[in-house]
Coordinates of C-alpha atoms in Angstrom, one line a residue:
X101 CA 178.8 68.0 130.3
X102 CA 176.2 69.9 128.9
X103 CA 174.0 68.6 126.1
X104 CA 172.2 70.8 123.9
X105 CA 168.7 70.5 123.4
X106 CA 166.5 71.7 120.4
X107 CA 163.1 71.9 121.8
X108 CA 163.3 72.8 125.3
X109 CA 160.7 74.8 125.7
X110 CA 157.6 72.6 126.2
X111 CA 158.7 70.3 123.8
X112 CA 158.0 72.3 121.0
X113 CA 160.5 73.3 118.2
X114 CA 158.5 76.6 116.9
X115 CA 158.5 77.5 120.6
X116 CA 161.7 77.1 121.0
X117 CA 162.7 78.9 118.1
X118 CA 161.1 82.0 118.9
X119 CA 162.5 81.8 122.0
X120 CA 165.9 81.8 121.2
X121 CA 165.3 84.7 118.9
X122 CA 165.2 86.5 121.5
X123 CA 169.1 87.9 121.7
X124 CA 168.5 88.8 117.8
X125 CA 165.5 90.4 118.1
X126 CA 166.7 92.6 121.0
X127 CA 169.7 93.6 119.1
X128 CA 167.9 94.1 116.1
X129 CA 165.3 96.5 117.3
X130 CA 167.2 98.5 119.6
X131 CA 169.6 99.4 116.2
X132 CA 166.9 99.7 113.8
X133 CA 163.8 100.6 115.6
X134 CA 165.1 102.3 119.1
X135 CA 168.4 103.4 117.2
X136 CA 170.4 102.8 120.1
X137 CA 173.8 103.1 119.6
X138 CA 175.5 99.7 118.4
X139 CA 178.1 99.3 121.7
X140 CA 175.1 99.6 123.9
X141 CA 172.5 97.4 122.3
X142 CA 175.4 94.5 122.2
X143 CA 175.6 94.1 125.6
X144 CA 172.1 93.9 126.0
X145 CA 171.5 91.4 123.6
X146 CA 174.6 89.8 125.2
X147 CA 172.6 89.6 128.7
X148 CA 169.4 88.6 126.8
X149 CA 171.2 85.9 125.1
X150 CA 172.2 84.9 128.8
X151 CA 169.4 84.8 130.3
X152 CA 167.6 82.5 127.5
X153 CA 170.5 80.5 127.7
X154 CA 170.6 80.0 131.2
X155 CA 167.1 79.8 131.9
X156 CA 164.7 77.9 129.3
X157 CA 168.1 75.9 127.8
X158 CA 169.3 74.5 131.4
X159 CA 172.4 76.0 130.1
X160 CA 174.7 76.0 133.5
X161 CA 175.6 79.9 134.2
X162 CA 179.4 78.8 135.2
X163 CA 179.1 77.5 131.2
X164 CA 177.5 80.2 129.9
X165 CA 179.9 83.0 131.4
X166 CA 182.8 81.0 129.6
X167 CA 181.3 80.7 126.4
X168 CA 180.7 84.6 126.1
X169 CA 184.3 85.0 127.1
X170 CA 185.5 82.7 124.1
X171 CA 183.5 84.9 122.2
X172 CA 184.7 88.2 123.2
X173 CA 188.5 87.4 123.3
X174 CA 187.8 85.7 119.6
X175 CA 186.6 89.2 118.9
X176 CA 189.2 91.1 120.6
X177 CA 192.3 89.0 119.0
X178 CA 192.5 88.2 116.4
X179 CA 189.4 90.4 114.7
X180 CA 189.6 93.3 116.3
X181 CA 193.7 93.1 116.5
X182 CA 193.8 93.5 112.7
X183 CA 191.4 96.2 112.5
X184 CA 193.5 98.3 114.9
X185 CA 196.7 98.0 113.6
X186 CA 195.7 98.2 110.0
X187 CA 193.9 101.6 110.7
X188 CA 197.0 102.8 112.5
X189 CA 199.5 102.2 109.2
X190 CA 196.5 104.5 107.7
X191 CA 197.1 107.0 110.5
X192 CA 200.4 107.4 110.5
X193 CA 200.4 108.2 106.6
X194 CA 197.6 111.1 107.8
X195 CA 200.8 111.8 110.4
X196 CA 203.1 112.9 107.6
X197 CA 201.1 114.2 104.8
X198 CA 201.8 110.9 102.6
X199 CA 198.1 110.6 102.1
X200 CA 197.7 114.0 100.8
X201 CA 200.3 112.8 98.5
X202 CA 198.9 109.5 97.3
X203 CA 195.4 111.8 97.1
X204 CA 197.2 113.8 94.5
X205 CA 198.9 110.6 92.8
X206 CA 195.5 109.2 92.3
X207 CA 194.1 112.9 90.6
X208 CA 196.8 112.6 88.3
X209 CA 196.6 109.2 87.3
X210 CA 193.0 110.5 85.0
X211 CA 191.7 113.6 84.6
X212 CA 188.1 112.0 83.8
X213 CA 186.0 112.4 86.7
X214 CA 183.9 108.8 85.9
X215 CA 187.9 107.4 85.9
X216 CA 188.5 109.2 89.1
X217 CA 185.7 107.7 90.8
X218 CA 186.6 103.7 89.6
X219 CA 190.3 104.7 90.7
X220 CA 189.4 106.2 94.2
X221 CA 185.9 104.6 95.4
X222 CA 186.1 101.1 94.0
X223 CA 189.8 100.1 93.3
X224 CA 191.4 102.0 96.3
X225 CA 188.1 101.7 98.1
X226 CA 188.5 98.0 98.0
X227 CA 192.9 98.5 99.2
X228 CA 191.0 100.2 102.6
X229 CA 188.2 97.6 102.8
X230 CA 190.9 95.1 103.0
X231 CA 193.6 96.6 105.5
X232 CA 190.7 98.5 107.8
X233 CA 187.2 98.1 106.4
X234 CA 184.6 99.3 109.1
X235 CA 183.6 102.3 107.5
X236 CA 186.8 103.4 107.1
X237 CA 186.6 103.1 102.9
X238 CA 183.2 105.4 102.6
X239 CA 184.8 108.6 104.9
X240 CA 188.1 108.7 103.4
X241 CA 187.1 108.0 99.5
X242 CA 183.9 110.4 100.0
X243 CA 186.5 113.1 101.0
X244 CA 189.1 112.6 98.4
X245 CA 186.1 112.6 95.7
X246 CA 184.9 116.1 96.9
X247 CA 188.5 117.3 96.9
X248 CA 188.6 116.8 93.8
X249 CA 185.3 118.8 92.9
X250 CA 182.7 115.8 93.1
X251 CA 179.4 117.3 94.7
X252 CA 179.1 115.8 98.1
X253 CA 175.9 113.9 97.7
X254 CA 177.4 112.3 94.7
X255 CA 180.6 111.3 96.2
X256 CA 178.7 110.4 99.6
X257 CA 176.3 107.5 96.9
X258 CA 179.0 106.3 94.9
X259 CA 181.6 105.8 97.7
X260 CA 178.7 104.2 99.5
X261 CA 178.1 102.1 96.1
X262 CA 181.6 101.1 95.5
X263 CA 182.2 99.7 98.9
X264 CA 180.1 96.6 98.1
X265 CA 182.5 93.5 96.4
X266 CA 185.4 93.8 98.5
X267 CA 183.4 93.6 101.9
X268 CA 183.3 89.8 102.8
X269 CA 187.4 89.8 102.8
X270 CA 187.3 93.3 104.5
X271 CA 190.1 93.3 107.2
X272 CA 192.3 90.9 106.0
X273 CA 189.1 88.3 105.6
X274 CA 187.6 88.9 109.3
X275 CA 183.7 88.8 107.8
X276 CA 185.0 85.1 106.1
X277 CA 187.0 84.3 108.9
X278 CA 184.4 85.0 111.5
X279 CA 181.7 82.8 109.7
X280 CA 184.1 80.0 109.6
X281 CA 184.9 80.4 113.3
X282 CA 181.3 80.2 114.3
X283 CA 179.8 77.8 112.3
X284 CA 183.0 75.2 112.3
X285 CA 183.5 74.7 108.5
X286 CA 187.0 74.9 107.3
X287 CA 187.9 78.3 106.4
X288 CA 188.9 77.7 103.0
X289 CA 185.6 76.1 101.7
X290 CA 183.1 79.1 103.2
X291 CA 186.2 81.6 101.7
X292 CA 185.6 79.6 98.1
X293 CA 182.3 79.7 98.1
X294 CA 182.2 83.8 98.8
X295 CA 185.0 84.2 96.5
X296 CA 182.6 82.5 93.9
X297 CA 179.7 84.7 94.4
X298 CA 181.6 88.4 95.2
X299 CA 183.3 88.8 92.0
X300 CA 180.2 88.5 89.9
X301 CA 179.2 91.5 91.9
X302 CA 182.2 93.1 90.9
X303 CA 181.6 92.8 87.1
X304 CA 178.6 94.8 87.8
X305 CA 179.6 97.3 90.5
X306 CA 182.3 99.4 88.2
X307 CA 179.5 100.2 85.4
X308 CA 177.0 100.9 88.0
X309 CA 179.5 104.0 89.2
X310 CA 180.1 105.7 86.3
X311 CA 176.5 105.3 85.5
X312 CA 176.2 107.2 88.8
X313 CA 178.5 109.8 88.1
X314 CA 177.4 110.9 84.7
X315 CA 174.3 109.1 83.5
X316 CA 174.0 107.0 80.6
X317 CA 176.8 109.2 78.6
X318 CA 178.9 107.5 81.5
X319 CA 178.2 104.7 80.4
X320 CA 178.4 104.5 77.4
X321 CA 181.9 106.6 77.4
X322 CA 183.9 104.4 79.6
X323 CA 181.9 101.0 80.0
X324 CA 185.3 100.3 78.7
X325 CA 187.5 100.7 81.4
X326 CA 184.8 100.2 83.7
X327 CA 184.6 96.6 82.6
X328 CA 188.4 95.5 82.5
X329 CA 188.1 97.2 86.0
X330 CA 185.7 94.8 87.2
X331 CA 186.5 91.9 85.3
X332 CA 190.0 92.2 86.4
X333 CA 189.4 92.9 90.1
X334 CA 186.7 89.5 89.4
X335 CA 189.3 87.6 88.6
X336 CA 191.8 88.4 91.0
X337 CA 189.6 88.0 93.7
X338 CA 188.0 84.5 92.7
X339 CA 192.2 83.5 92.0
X340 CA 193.2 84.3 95.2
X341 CA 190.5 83.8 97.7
X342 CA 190.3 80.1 96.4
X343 CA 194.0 79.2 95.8
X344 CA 196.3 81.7 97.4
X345 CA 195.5 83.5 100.6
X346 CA 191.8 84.2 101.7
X347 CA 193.5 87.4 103.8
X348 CA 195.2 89.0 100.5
X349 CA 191.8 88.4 98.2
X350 CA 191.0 91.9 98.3
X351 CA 194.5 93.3 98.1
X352 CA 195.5 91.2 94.9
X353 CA 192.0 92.6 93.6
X354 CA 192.1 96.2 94.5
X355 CA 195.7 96.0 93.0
X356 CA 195.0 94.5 89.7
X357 CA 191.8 96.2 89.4
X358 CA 193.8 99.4 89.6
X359 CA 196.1 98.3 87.1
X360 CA 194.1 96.9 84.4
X361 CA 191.8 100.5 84.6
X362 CA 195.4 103.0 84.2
X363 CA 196.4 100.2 81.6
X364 CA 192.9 101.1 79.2
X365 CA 193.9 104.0 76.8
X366 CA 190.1 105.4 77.4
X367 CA 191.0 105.8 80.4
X368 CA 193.8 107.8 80.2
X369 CA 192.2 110.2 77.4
X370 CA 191.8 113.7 78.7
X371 CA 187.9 114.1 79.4
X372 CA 185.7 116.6 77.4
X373 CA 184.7 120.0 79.5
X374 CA 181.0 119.4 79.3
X375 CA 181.9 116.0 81.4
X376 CA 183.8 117.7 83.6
X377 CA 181.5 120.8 83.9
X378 CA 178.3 118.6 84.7
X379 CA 179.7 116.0 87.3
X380 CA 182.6 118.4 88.8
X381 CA 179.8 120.7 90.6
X382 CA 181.6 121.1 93.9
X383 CA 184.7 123.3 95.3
X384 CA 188.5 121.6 94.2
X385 CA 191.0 121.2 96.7
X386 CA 193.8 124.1 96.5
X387 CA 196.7 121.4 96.9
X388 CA 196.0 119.2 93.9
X389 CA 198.2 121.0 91.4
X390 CA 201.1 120.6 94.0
X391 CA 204.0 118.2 92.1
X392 CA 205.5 115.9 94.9
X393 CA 209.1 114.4 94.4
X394 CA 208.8 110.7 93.0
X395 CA 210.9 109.5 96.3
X396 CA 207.7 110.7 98.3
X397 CA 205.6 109.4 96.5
X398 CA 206.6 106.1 96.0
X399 CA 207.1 106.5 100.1
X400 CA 203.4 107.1 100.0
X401 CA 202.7 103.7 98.4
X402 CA 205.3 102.3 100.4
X403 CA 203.1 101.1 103.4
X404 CA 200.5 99.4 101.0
X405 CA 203.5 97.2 99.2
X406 CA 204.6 96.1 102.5
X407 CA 201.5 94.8 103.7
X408 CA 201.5 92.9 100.6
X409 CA 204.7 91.4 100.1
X410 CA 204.7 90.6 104.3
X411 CA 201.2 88.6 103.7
X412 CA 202.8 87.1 100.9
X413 CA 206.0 85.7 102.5
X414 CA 203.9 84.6 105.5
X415 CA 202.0 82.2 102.6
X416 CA 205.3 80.7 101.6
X417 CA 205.3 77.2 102.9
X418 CA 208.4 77.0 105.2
X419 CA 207.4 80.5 106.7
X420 CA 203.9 79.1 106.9
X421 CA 204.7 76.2 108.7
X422 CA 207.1 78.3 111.5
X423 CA 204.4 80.9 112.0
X424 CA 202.0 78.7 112.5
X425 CA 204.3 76.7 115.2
X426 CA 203.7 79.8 117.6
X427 CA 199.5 78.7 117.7
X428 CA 198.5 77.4 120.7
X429 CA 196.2 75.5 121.0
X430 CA 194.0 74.2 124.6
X431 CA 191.2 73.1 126.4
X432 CA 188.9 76.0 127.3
X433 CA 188.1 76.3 131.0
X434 CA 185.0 75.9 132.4
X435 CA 183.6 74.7 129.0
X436 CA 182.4 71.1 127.9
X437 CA 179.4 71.2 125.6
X438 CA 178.0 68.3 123.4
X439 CA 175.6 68.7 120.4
X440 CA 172.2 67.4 120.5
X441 CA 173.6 63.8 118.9
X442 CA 176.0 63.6 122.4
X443 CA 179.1 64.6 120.2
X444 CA 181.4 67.3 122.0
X445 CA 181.4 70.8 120.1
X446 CA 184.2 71.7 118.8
X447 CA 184.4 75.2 120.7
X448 CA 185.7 73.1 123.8
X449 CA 188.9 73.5 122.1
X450 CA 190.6 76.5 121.6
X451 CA 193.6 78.0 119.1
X452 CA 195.6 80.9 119.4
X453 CA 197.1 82.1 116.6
X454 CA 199.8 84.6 118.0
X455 CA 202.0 85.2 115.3
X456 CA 200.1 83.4 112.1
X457 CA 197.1 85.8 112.2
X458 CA 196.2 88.8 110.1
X459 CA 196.9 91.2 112.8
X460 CA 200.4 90.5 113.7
X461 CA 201.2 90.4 110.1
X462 CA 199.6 93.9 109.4
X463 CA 201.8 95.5 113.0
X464 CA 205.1 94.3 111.2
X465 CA 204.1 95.8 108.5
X466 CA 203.5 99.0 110.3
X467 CA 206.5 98.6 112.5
X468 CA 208.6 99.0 108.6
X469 CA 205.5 101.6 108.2
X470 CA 207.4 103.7 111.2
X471 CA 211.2 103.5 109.6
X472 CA 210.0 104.1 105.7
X473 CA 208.0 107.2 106.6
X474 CA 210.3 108.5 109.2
X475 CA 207.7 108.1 111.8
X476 CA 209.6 108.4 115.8
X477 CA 208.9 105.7 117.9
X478 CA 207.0 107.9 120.3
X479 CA 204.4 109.2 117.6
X480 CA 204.1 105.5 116.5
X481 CA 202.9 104.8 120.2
X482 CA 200.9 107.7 120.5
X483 CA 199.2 106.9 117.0
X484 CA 198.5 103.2 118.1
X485 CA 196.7 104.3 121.1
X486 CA 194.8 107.1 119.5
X487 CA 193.4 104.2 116.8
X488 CA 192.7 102.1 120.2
X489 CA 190.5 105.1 121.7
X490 CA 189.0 105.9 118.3
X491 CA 187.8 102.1 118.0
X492 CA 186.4 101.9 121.5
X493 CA 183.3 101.7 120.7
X494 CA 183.6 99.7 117.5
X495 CA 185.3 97.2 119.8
X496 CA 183.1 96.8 122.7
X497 CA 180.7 96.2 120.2
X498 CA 182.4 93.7 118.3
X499 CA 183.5 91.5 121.4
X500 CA 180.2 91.6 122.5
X501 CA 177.9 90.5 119.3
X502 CA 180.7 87.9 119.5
X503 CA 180.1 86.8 122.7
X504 CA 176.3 86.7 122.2
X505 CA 177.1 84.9 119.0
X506 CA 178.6 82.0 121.3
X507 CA 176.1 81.9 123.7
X508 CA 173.7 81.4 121.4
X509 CA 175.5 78.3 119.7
X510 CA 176.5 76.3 122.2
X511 CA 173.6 76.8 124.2
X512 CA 172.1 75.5 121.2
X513 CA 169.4 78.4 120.4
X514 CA 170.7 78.9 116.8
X515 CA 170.2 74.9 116.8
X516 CA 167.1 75.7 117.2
X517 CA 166.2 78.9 114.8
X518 CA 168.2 76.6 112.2
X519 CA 165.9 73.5 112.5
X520 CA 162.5 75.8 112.4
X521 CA 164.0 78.1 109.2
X522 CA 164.9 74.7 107.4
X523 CA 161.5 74.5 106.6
X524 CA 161.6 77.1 104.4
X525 CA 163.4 73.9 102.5
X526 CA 164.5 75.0 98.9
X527 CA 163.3 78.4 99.3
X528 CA 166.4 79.1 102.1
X529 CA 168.7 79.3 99.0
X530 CA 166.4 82.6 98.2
X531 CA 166.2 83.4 101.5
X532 CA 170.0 83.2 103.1
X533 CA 171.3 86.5 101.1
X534 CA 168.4 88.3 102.7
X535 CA 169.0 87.0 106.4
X536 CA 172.7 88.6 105.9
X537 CA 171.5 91.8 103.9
X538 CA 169.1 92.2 107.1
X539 CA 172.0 92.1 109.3
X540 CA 174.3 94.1 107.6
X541 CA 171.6 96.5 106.7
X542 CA 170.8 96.9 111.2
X543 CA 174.4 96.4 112.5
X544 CA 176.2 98.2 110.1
X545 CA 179.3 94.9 109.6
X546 CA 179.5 91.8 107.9
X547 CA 181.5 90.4 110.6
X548 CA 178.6 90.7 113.0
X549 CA 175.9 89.8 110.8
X550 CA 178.2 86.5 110.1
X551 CA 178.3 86.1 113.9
X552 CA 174.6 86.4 114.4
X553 CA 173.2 84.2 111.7
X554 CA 176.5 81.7 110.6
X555 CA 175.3 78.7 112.5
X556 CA 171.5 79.3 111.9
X557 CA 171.8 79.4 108.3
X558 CA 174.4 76.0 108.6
X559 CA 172.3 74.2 110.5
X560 CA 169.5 75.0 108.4
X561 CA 171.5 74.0 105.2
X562 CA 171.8 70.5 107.0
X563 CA 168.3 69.9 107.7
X564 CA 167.1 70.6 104.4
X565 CA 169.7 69.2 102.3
X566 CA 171.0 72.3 100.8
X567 CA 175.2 72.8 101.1
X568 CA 176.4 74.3 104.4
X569 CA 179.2 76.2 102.8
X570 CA 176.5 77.7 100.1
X571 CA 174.0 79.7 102.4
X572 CA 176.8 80.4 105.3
X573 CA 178.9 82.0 102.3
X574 CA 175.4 83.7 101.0
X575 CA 174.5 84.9 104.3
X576 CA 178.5 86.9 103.9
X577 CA 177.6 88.1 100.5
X578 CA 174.0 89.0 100.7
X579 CA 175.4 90.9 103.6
X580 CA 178.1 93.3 102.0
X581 CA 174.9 94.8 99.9
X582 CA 173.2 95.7 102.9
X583 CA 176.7 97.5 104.0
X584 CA 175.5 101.1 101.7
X585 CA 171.9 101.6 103.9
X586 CA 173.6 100.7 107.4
X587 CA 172.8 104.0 109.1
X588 CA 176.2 103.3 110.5
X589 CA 178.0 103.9 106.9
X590 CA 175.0 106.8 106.2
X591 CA 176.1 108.5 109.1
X592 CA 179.8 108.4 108.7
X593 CA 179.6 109.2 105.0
X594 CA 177.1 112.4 105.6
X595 CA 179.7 113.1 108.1
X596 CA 182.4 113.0 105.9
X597 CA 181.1 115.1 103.2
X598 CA 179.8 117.8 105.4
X599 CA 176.1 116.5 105.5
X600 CA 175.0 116.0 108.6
X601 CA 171.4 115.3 108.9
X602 CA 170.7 114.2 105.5
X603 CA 171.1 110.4 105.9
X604 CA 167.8 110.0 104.6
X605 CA 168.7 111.2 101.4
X606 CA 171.6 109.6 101.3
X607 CA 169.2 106.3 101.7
X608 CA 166.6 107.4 99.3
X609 CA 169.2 107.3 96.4
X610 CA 171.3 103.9 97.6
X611 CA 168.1 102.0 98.0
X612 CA 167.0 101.1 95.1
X613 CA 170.3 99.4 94.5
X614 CA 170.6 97.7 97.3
X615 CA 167.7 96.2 96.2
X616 CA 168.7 95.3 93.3
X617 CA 171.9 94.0 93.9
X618 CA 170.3 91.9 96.2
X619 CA 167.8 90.5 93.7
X620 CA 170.5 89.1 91.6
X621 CA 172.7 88.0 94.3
X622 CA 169.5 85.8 95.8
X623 CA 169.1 84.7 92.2
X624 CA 172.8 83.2 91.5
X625 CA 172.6 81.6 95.0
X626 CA 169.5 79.9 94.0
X627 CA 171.2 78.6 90.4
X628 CA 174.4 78.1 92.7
X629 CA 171.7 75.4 94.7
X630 CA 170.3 73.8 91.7
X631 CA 171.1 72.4 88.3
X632 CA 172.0 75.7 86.5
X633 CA 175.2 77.0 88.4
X634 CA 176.1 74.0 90.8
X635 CA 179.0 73.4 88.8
X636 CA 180.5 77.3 90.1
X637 CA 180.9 75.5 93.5
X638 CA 184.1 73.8 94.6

């Protein structure tokens, strides 16, 4: 057995800590300072993580190897198994033009360009955060925004903007799910906590856009709609996160979001020209005057319902319970790791979730994706593999910040960045949304940022007396606000939009807030810690 230690190196906790910082640091510089390419600086940081754990931790190499493969195959299935499969019902309505016709549905639904941009960036922004997320929300809402005249640069910010409140339960939940995987708190208390902190970003967010898109006559025009928009999608996602299904969070919000913003007669009311002649500076799409027959466009919405009503079944309890039969669960090889009080961690054990799990969930969904949209079975195959080659890199990354993520805790390192940060004492309720801005803001994911700094941020909560759940669910949503000046999500929405090479001033207009959407995040975890707001947790 290997016991972890929090002060191996010459006795000295501070040492120790900056030591084990090591992995981080590497990562975190070769991203932001070297700007390496993210699937090559994880792998380094993986072998840096290693060596530290090998070397100054007495951490046996046999051990070592095995916890980084935990870590990789946690990020290959299930996180990276939903990610594929959910982009590839999204390809396969590219396939046969039933995007182009939900892209017309949504143009119809307002004429009012601020309307347009709630309807598209936020509400169905937040429906592609939770199916695909990684990026995948800024390109395609970007482009439908300029199709519909939006200059790029303004549909490049407020895509970038919108994809904020939805981001912890991106991918069916993998950010939440991640942080509950590597910092062993039950899923549904971290999932709580977010889902009480995200949806007060979401009151905000909607005004902030149409503020974006047309000044203060924006907002003061349709602060309307833009409010039941957010305080509907608020709602929703608080309801579901903490009593339904963490995984459908974003879904139920997007959806109701949507709904209560169509339902608003302001929205609905033709806008004046001079709106439309100000904020519609760009080149329309040719195609959006094109009527499509209601059976195709219900078809287009068709693979969107069935993800939904699939997830919801699967939260039925009978169904539950039989799904869930198909987990196995085992001792990991080569693996048998105690905590520094002697008591074995609880990574020696491992569960398989084969058919309970997001991913699985999301491919049957696709499988009735195939027969709705008239999809062959060979296109469906050769769609599948295309998403797998497009996410090649997005995958080697993610198994391996995962696998560094698990060397690092059980060879006890974050132990030992946790027990130095905790004396920051009541100032790491400030200080958690930061730690997760900063890693979203370098690695360009939640999910990874959650990996990274999860189990530092719990083990500091315990040394200082703060709640574990509250700063590992802050780290998660201090992160998503660091998701808009990722140069990953700068350079996929220049890219997008036709602007390649102007990611800085992409990043001079999303900055400020950033910032300021930080500030009040930091600010409701701190009440969430004390006196003021302690009664929002569960």
């Amino acid at each position: 057995m290997f016991v972890q230690q929090l002060d191996p190196v010459a006795d000295s906790l501070s040492l120790s800590a900056l030591v084990a910082a090591l992995p981080l640091v590497t990562v975190l510089v070769l991203l932001g300072g070297v700007r390496m390419r993210a699937h090559y600086a994880g792998p380094i940081g993986l072998v840096v993580a290693a060596l530290v754990a090998c070397l100054p931790y007495g951490m046996p190499v046999g051990q070592a190897l095995s916890s980084a493969v935990q870590g990789a195959l946690f990020g290959l299935f299930p996180i990276m198994w939903i990610v594929v499969n959910a982009l590839w019902v999204y390809r396969m309505t590219v396939r046969t033009d039933h995007f182009d016709v939900l892209r017309r549905s949504f143009g119809r639904l307002s004429d009012d360009p601020r309307v347009q941009a709630l309807v598209i960036a936020f509400c169905f922004g937040a429906l592609l955060e939770a199916l695909a997320g990684f990026g995948a929300p800024v390109a395609i809402c970007s482009v439908m925004l300029v199709a519909l005249g939006f200059d790029p640069v303004r549909a490049a910010v407020v895509a970038l903007v919108a994809n904020t409140a939805p981001v912890a339960f991106g991918a069916m939940a993998t950010p939440v799910v991640t942080l509950a995987q590597v910092t062993g708190l039950p899923l549904d208390s971290v999932a709580s906590v977010v889902g009480r902190q995200t949806p007060l970003l979401a009151l905000v967010v909607p005004l902030l856009l149409v503020a974006l898109v047309d000044g203060r006559r924006g907002l003061r025009e349709t602060w309307a709609p833009a409010l039941a928009c957010g305080v509907a999608f608020a709602v929703a996602q608080f309801t579901v996160s903490n009593y339904l299904s963490v995984q459908l969070a974003d879904i139920a919000a997007a959806l109701v979001g949507a709904a209560a913003l169509v339902a608003m007669p302001a929205a609905r009311r033709p806008a004046e020209e001079p709106v439309r002649a100000a904020v519609l500076t760009g080149v329309r799409s040719d195609d959006l005057d094109r009527e499509d027959a209601r059976p195709e466009v219900l078809r287009a919405y068709a693979p969107y319902a069935l993800i939904v009503a699939i997830f919801s079944i699967a939260q039925i309890g009978p169904v539950k319970d039989l799904l869930a039969k198909a987990t196995r669960t085992f001792d990991w090889p080569f693996l048998d790791v105690a905590a520094p009080d002697g008591k074995p961690v609880g990574a020696n054990v491992f569960s398989l979730p084969l058919i309970a799990t997001g991913g699985t969930l999301v491919l049957v969904a696709g499988v009735a994706t195939v027969a709705v949209l008239g999809v062959t079975v060979r296109d469906a195959v050769r769609e599948w593999t295309a998403t797998v080659h497009e996410l090649r890199h997005a995958i080697l990354t993610v198994t391996s910040v995962l696998a560094l993520a698990y060397v690092m805790n059980l060879s006890g390192q974050a132990a030992s960045i946790g027990h130095f940060v905790a004396a920051a004492g009541a100032g790491l309720a400030f200080l958690s949304p930061v730690l997760g801005w900063f890693g979203v803001a370098v690695s360009g994911s939640d999910t990874s940022a959650n990996a990274l700094f999860g189990a530092l941020q719990v083990t500091a909560a315990h040394e200082s007396g703060l709640s574990p759940d509250l700063l590992a669910a802050a780290n998660s949503s201090g992160g998503v606000l660091g998701k808009m000046i990722s140069p990953q999500n700068l350079t996929i929405a220049c890219a997008a939009v036709g602007l390649k090479g102007r990611e800085g001033d992409l990043l001079r207009k999303v900055l400020p807030w950033s910032l300021a959407l930080l500030l009040v995040m930091c600010l409701i975890v701190v009440a969430q810690s004390s006196f003021l707001l302690s009664w929002m947790l569960p």
